[in-house]
Short mmCIF file of C-alpha atoms in Angstrom, two decimals:
data_model
loop_
_atom_site.label_atom_id
_atom_site.label_comp_id
_atom_site.label_asym_id
_atom_site.label_seq_id
_atom_site.Cartn_x
_atom_site.Cartn_y
_atom_site.Cartn_z
CA UNK A 29 26.68 -7.35 42.60
CA UNK A 30 23.71 -9.03 42.44
CA UNK A 31 20.84 -9.05 39.95
CA UNK A 32 17.97 -6.79 41.37
CA UNK A 33 14.45 -7.46 40.14
CA UNK A 34 13.91 -4.49 37.40
CA UNK A 35 10.82 -3.75 39.43
CA UNK A 36 13.68 -2.51 42.68
CA UNK A 37 15.72 0.16 42.62
CA UNK A 38 18.53 1.19 45.34
CA UNK A 39 19.42 4.32 46.51
CA UNK A 40 20.43 6.64 49.04
CA UNK A 41 17.62 7.80 51.90
CA UNK A 42 16.74 11.15 51.94
CA UNK A 43 16.33 12.95 55.15
CA UNK A 44 14.25 15.84 53.34
CA UNK A 45 11.73 14.50 51.71
CA UNK A 46 8.46 12.80 53.93
CA UNK A 47 8.06 9.87 51.87
CA UNK A 48 11.10 8.35 52.66
CA UNK A 49 11.00 9.15 56.23
CA UNK A 50 6.83 7.70 56.26
CA UNK A 51 8.47 4.49 54.60
CA UNK A 52 11.51 4.26 56.63
CA UNK A 53 9.75 4.44 59.61
CA UNK A 54 7.00 1.98 58.33
CA UNK A 55 9.95 -0.70 57.88
CA UNK A 56 11.60 0.36 60.88
CA UNK A 57 8.44 -0.87 62.84
CA UNK A 58 8.23 -3.77 61.25
CA UNK A 59 11.34 -4.86 61.89
CA UNK A 60 11.29 -3.93 65.97
CA UNK A 61 8.00 -6.25 65.85
CA UNK A 62 9.40 -8.75 63.81
CA UNK A 63 12.18 -8.77 66.41
CA UNK A 64 10.28 -8.87 69.49
CA UNK A 65 7.61 -11.21 67.82
CA UNK A 66 10.84 -13.73 66.76
CA UNK A 67 12.19 -15.04 69.46
CA UNK A 68 11.72 -14.83 73.38
CA UNK A 69 7.88 -14.76 73.59
CA UNK A 70 5.63 -12.36 74.52
CA UNK A 71 6.97 -10.21 76.70
CA UNK A 72 9.82 -9.73 74.24
CA UNK A 73 6.91 -8.82 71.48
CA UNK A 74 5.41 -6.51 74.29
CA UNK A 75 8.62 -4.24 75.05
CA UNK A 76 9.88 -3.93 71.76
CA UNK A 77 6.11 -3.00 70.67
CA UNK A 78 5.76 -0.46 73.61
CA UNK A 79 9.02 1.50 72.56
CA UNK A 80 8.17 2.42 69.13
CA UNK A 81 6.15 5.41 70.52
CA UNK A 82 6.35 8.91 69.14
CA UNK A 83 9.14 9.96 71.93
CA UNK A 84 11.38 6.81 69.73
CA UNK A 85 10.66 8.08 66.46
CA UNK A 86 11.77 11.43 66.70
CA UNK A 87 14.75 10.28 68.55
CA UNK A 88 15.87 7.55 66.01
CA UNK A 89 14.96 10.06 62.81
CA UNK A 90 17.10 12.55 64.39
CA UNK A 91 20.02 9.95 65.10
CA UNK A 92 19.11 8.67 61.44
CA UNK A 93 19.72 12.36 60.04
CA UNK A 94 23.08 12.65 61.93
CA UNK A 95 24.31 9.56 60.38
CA UNK A 96 22.77 10.26 57.09
CA UNK A 97 24.88 13.87 57.90
CA UNK A 98 28.68 11.84 58.23
CA UNK A 99 27.78 9.84 55.29
CA UNK A 100 25.11 9.55 52.77
CA UNK A 101 25.31 5.99 51.47
CA UNK A 102 25.40 4.71 55.45
CA UNK A 103 21.25 4.06 54.87
CA UNK A 104 19.83 2.47 51.54
CA UNK A 105 16.33 2.16 50.36
CA UNK A 106 15.27 -0.20 47.85
CA UNK A 107 12.47 0.89 46.14
CA UNK A 108 9.97 -1.41 44.48
CA UNK A 109 7.26 -0.87 41.62
CA UNK A 110 4.86 -3.63 42.16
CA UNK A 111 3.04 -5.53 39.27
CA UNK A 112 -0.47 -5.70 38.97
CA UNK A 113 -2.41 -8.67 40.73
CA UNK A 114 0.82 -9.03 43.35
CA UNK A 115 -0.47 -8.21 47.59
CA UNK A 116 2.94 -6.01 47.02
CA UNK A 117 2.64 -1.99 47.64
CA UNK A 118 4.71 0.40 45.34
CA UNK A 119 7.34 2.59 47.58
CA UNK A 120 10.11 1.65 50.13
CA UNK A 121 10.29 -2.18 50.29
CA UNK A 122 13.63 -2.37 52.36
CA UNK A 123 16.48 -0.84 53.35
CA UNK A 124 19.90 -1.38 55.02
CA UNK A 125 21.88 0.87 57.64
CA UNK A 126 25.09 0.79 57.85
CA UNK A 127 27.00 2.38 60.75
CA UNK A 128 28.57 5.77 59.57
CA UNK A 129 32.84 5.20 59.49
CA UNK A 130 33.09 7.76 62.16
CA UNK A 131 31.66 4.72 64.45
CA UNK A 132 33.86 1.95 63.46
CA UNK A 133 35.99 2.00 66.76
CA UNK A 134 32.86 0.84 68.08
CA UNK A 135 33.56 -2.59 67.06
CA UNK A 136 36.79 -1.72 65.14
CA UNK A 137 35.06 -2.71 61.57
CA UNK A 138 31.99 -1.61 59.28
CA UNK A 139 28.90 -2.65 60.50
CA UNK A 140 25.29 -3.39 59.76
CA UNK A 141 23.02 -1.85 62.03
CA UNK A 142 19.53 -3.43 60.60
CA UNK A 143 18.37 -4.32 57.45
CA UNK A 144 14.80 -5.39 56.80
CA UNK A 145 12.69 -6.07 53.82
CA UNK A 146 8.91 -6.21 53.63
CA UNK A 147 7.70 -9.75 53.85
CA UNK A 148 5.40 -9.50 50.03
CA UNK A 149 9.22 -8.62 48.38
CA UNK A 150 11.60 -11.70 50.36
CA UNK A 151 12.86 -14.27 48.47
CA UNK A 152 13.53 -11.66 45.37
CA UNK A 153 17.09 -10.42 45.64
CA UNK A 154 16.06 -7.11 47.19
CA UNK A 155 17.92 -8.06 50.16
CA UNK A 156 20.91 -9.44 48.39
CA UNK A 157 21.24 -6.23 46.77
CA UNK A 158 21.20 -4.33 49.95
CA UNK A 159 23.86 -5.87 51.33
CA UNK A 160 26.16 -5.85 48.09
CA UNK A 161 25.44 -2.41 47.83
CA UNK A 162 27.03 -2.24 51.71
CA UNK A 163 29.45 -4.06 50.91
CA UNK A 164 30.64 -2.11 48.53
CA UNK A 165 30.11 1.04 50.78
CA UNK A 166 32.33 -0.53 54.47
CA UNK A 167 34.69 -0.95 51.42
CA UNK A 168 35.51 2.51 51.06
CA UNK A 169 35.50 3.37 54.28
CA UNK A 170 39.06 3.78 56.10
CA UNK A 171 38.62 0.61 59.28
CA UNK A 172 40.68 -0.20 61.69
CA UNK A 173 40.09 -4.07 60.59
CA UNK A 174 38.51 -5.04 57.67
CA UNK A 175 35.68 -6.72 58.41
CA UNK A 176 31.62 -5.76 58.35
CA UNK A 177 29.78 -7.16 61.53
CA UNK A 178 26.17 -7.53 62.57
CA UNK A 179 24.08 -9.12 65.11
CA UNK A 180 21.73 -11.66 63.93
CA UNK A 181 19.94 -14.08 65.84
CA UNK A 182 21.20 -17.68 65.90
CA UNK A 183 17.48 -18.58 65.77
CA UNK A 184 16.39 -16.92 62.97
CA UNK A 185 17.21 -19.18 60.61
CA UNK A 186 16.18 -17.63 57.73
CA UNK A 187 18.38 -14.44 58.44
CA UNK A 188 21.49 -16.64 59.51
CA UNK A 189 21.11 -18.97 56.05
CA UNK A 190 21.06 -15.36 54.17
CA UNK A 191 24.14 -14.21 55.89
CA UNK A 192 26.07 -17.06 55.76
CA UNK A 193 25.22 -17.02 51.64
CA UNK A 194 26.68 -13.43 51.78
CA UNK A 195 30.33 -15.08 53.64
CA UNK A 196 29.43 -13.90 57.14
CA UNK A 197 30.60 -16.39 59.65
CA UNK A 198 30.32 -16.41 63.94
CA UNK A 199 32.68 -14.11 65.30
CA UNK A 200 32.51 -13.98 68.73
CA UNK A 201 29.28 -13.52 71.47
CA UNK A 202 27.06 -10.73 72.62
CA UNK A 203 26.01 -10.63 75.71
CA UNK A 204 23.99 -8.59 77.77
CA UNK A 205 22.61 -6.98 80.95
CA UNK A 206 19.61 -5.82 82.18
CA UNK A 207 20.21 -1.69 83.54
#
Protein backbone atom coordinates (compact mmCIF):
# COMPACT_ATOMS: atom_id res chain seq x y z
CA UNK A 1 0.00 0.00 0.00
CA UNK A 2 0.98 3.59 -0.55
CA UNK A 3 2.24 5.67 2.31
CA UNK A 4 -0.57 8.00 3.25
CA UNK A 5 0.15 11.31 4.92
CA UNK A 6 -0.36 11.12 8.67
CA UNK A 7 -3.16 13.67 8.28
CA UNK A 8 -5.25 11.24 6.14
CA UNK A 9 -7.45 8.37 7.28
CA UNK A 10 -9.17 5.99 4.86
CA UNK A 11 -12.48 4.47 5.89
CA UNK A 12 -15.78 3.21 4.47
CA UNK A 13 -18.56 5.72 3.89
CA UNK A 14 -21.33 5.63 6.51
CA UNK A 15 -24.73 6.34 4.91
CA UNK A 16 -26.26 7.05 8.35
CA UNK A 17 -23.79 9.85 9.10
CA UNK A 18 -25.06 13.26 7.95
CA UNK A 19 -21.52 14.64 7.80
CA UNK A 20 -20.52 11.78 5.47
CA UNK A 21 -23.54 12.43 3.25
CA UNK A 22 -22.88 16.18 3.07
CA UNK A 23 -19.16 15.70 2.51
CA UNK A 24 -19.67 13.05 -0.14
CA UNK A 25 -22.23 15.18 -1.98
CA UNK A 26 -19.91 18.20 -1.92
CA UNK A 27 -17.12 16.12 -3.48
CA UNK A 28 -19.52 14.50 -5.98
CA UNK A 29 -20.62 17.98 -7.06
CA UNK A 30 -16.98 19.04 -7.52
CA UNK A 31 -16.28 15.81 -9.43
CA UNK A 32 -19.20 16.38 -11.81
CA UNK A 33 -18.54 20.07 -12.42
CA UNK A 34 -14.87 19.23 -12.96
CA UNK A 35 -15.87 16.71 -15.64
CA UNK A 36 -18.01 19.33 -17.30
CA UNK A 37 -15.39 22.04 -17.35
CA UNK A 38 -12.40 19.77 -18.02
CA UNK A 39 -13.09 19.06 -21.69
CA UNK A 40 -15.97 19.74 -24.03
CA UNK A 41 -16.47 23.46 -23.59
CA UNK A 42 -19.30 25.51 -22.15
CA UNK A 43 -22.13 23.31 -23.42
CA UNK A 44 -20.80 20.22 -21.65
CA UNK A 45 -20.11 22.23 -18.49
CA UNK A 46 -23.67 23.55 -18.46
CA UNK A 47 -25.14 20.04 -18.89
CA UNK A 48 -23.10 18.63 -16.03
CA UNK A 49 -23.90 21.53 -13.70
CA UNK A 50 -27.63 21.52 -14.59
CA UNK A 51 -28.15 17.91 -13.57
CA UNK A 52 -26.94 18.49 -10.01
CA UNK A 53 -30.34 19.43 -8.61
CA UNK A 54 -32.10 18.08 -5.50
CA UNK A 55 -33.77 15.26 -7.44
CA UNK A 56 -30.44 14.05 -8.83
CA UNK A 57 -28.88 14.34 -5.37
CA UNK A 58 -31.56 12.17 -3.76
CA UNK A 59 -31.50 9.60 -6.57
CA UNK A 60 -27.71 9.37 -6.53
CA UNK A 61 -27.46 9.09 -2.75
CA UNK A 62 -30.20 6.44 -2.78
CA UNK A 63 -28.21 4.46 -5.36
CA UNK A 64 -25.09 4.84 -3.21
CA UNK A 65 -27.06 3.49 -0.24
CA UNK A 66 -28.11 0.40 -2.23
CA UNK A 67 -24.52 -0.22 -3.28
CA UNK A 68 -23.30 0.19 0.31
CA UNK A 69 -25.96 -2.28 1.49
CA UNK A 70 -24.39 -4.83 -0.89
CA UNK A 71 -20.77 -4.11 -0.08
CA UNK A 72 -19.81 -1.67 2.68
CA UNK A 73 -16.29 -1.12 1.35
CA UNK A 74 -17.33 -0.11 -2.14
CA UNK A 75 -17.27 3.58 -1.20
CA UNK A 76 -14.06 4.60 0.48
CA UNK A 77 -13.53 8.03 2.00
CA UNK A 78 -10.32 9.90 2.67
CA UNK A 79 -10.67 12.07 5.74
CA UNK A 80 -8.12 14.80 6.24
CA UNK A 81 -6.90 16.83 9.16
CA UNK A 82 -5.47 20.11 7.91
CA UNK A 83 -2.31 21.73 9.20
CA UNK A 84 -2.56 25.32 10.34
CA UNK A 85 -1.52 27.84 7.72
CA UNK A 86 -2.68 25.82 4.69
CA UNK A 87 -5.67 26.27 2.40
CA UNK A 88 -6.82 22.77 3.31
CA UNK A 89 -9.94 22.07 5.31
CA UNK A 90 -10.62 19.24 7.74
CA UNK A 91 -13.16 16.62 6.74
CA UNK A 92 -13.78 14.38 3.78
CA UNK A 93 -11.20 15.28 1.15
CA UNK A 94 -11.57 12.43 -1.34
CA UNK A 95 -13.49 9.32 -2.27
CA UNK A 96 -13.31 6.27 -4.47
CA UNK A 97 -16.50 4.52 -5.52
CA UNK A 98 -15.92 0.90 -6.55
CA UNK A 99 -19.04 -0.78 -7.88
CA UNK A 100 -20.23 -3.67 -5.70
CA UNK A 101 -19.50 -7.23 -6.78
CA UNK A 102 -23.12 -7.85 -7.87
CA UNK A 103 -22.52 -5.41 -10.76
CA UNK A 104 -19.35 -7.17 -11.97
CA UNK A 105 -21.14 -8.69 -14.97
CA UNK A 106 -21.69 -5.24 -16.50
CA UNK A 107 -18.05 -5.27 -17.64
CA UNK A 108 -17.03 -8.78 -16.46
CA UNK A 109 -14.73 -7.01 -14.02
CA UNK A 110 -14.46 -4.78 -10.98
CA UNK A 111 -15.18 -1.16 -11.88
CA UNK A 112 -13.96 2.08 -10.36
CA UNK A 113 -16.98 4.28 -10.90
CA UNK A 114 -15.50 7.49 -9.52
CA UNK A 115 -12.32 8.76 -7.92
CA UNK A 116 -12.01 12.32 -6.70
CA UNK A 117 -9.64 14.21 -4.40
CA UNK A 118 -10.15 17.85 -3.45
CA UNK A 119 -7.60 20.06 -5.26
CA UNK A 120 -5.92 21.24 -2.04
CA UNK A 121 -5.09 17.61 -1.17
CA UNK A 122 -3.84 16.46 -4.58
CA UNK A 123 -0.25 15.33 -4.94
CA UNK A 124 -0.11 14.11 -1.33
CA UNK A 125 -0.75 10.39 -1.90
CA UNK A 126 -4.47 10.50 -1.10
CA UNK A 127 -5.54 9.13 -4.49
CA UNK A 128 -2.80 6.48 -4.31
CA UNK A 129 -4.10 5.30 -0.95
CA UNK A 130 -7.68 5.21 -2.19
CA UNK A 131 -6.68 3.26 -5.30
CA UNK A 132 -4.60 0.77 -3.34
CA UNK A 133 -7.52 0.17 -0.97
CA UNK A 134 -9.92 -0.27 -3.89
CA UNK A 135 -7.59 -2.79 -5.57
CA UNK A 136 -7.53 -4.77 -2.31
CA UNK A 137 -11.35 -4.80 -2.19
CA UNK A 138 -11.59 -5.72 -5.90
CA UNK A 139 -9.20 -8.64 -5.41
CA UNK A 140 -11.64 -10.08 -2.89
CA UNK A 141 -14.58 -9.88 -5.29
CA UNK A 142 -15.68 -12.95 -7.26
CA UNK A 143 -15.17 -11.58 -10.78
CA UNK A 144 -15.73 -13.16 -14.20
CA UNK A 145 -12.32 -11.81 -15.27
CA UNK A 146 -9.60 -10.65 -12.88
CA UNK A 147 -9.32 -7.03 -13.90
CA UNK A 148 -10.20 -3.58 -12.67
CA UNK A 149 -11.65 -1.09 -15.13
CA UNK A 150 -12.36 2.61 -15.14
CA UNK A 151 -13.21 5.32 -17.62
CA UNK A 152 -10.78 8.20 -18.02
CA UNK A 153 -10.71 11.03 -20.52
CA UNK A 154 -7.42 10.63 -22.41
CA UNK A 155 -7.21 14.43 -22.57
CA UNK A 156 -7.04 14.55 -18.77
CA UNK A 157 -3.27 14.16 -18.67
CA UNK A 158 -2.96 14.26 -14.88
CA UNK A 159 -5.56 11.52 -14.34
CA UNK A 160 -4.23 9.45 -17.22
CA UNK A 161 -0.69 9.56 -15.80
CA UNK A 162 -2.02 8.58 -12.38
CA UNK A 163 -3.78 5.51 -13.79
CA UNK A 164 -0.75 4.50 -15.83
CA UNK A 165 1.34 4.71 -12.64
CA UNK A 166 -1.14 2.23 -11.13
CA UNK A 167 -0.62 -0.19 -14.05
CA UNK A 168 -3.82 0.60 -15.96
CA UNK A 169 -3.52 0.39 -19.72
CA UNK A 170 -5.92 1.09 -22.58
CA UNK A 171 -8.51 -1.62 -23.07
CA UNK A 172 -11.08 -1.03 -25.76
CA UNK A 173 -12.84 2.24 -26.22
CA UNK A 174 -16.16 3.50 -24.97
CA UNK A 175 -18.46 5.05 -27.51
CA UNK A 176 -21.74 6.80 -26.75
CA UNK A 177 -24.75 8.22 -28.53
CA UNK A 178 -27.37 10.76 -27.58
CA UNK A 179 -30.79 9.39 -26.50
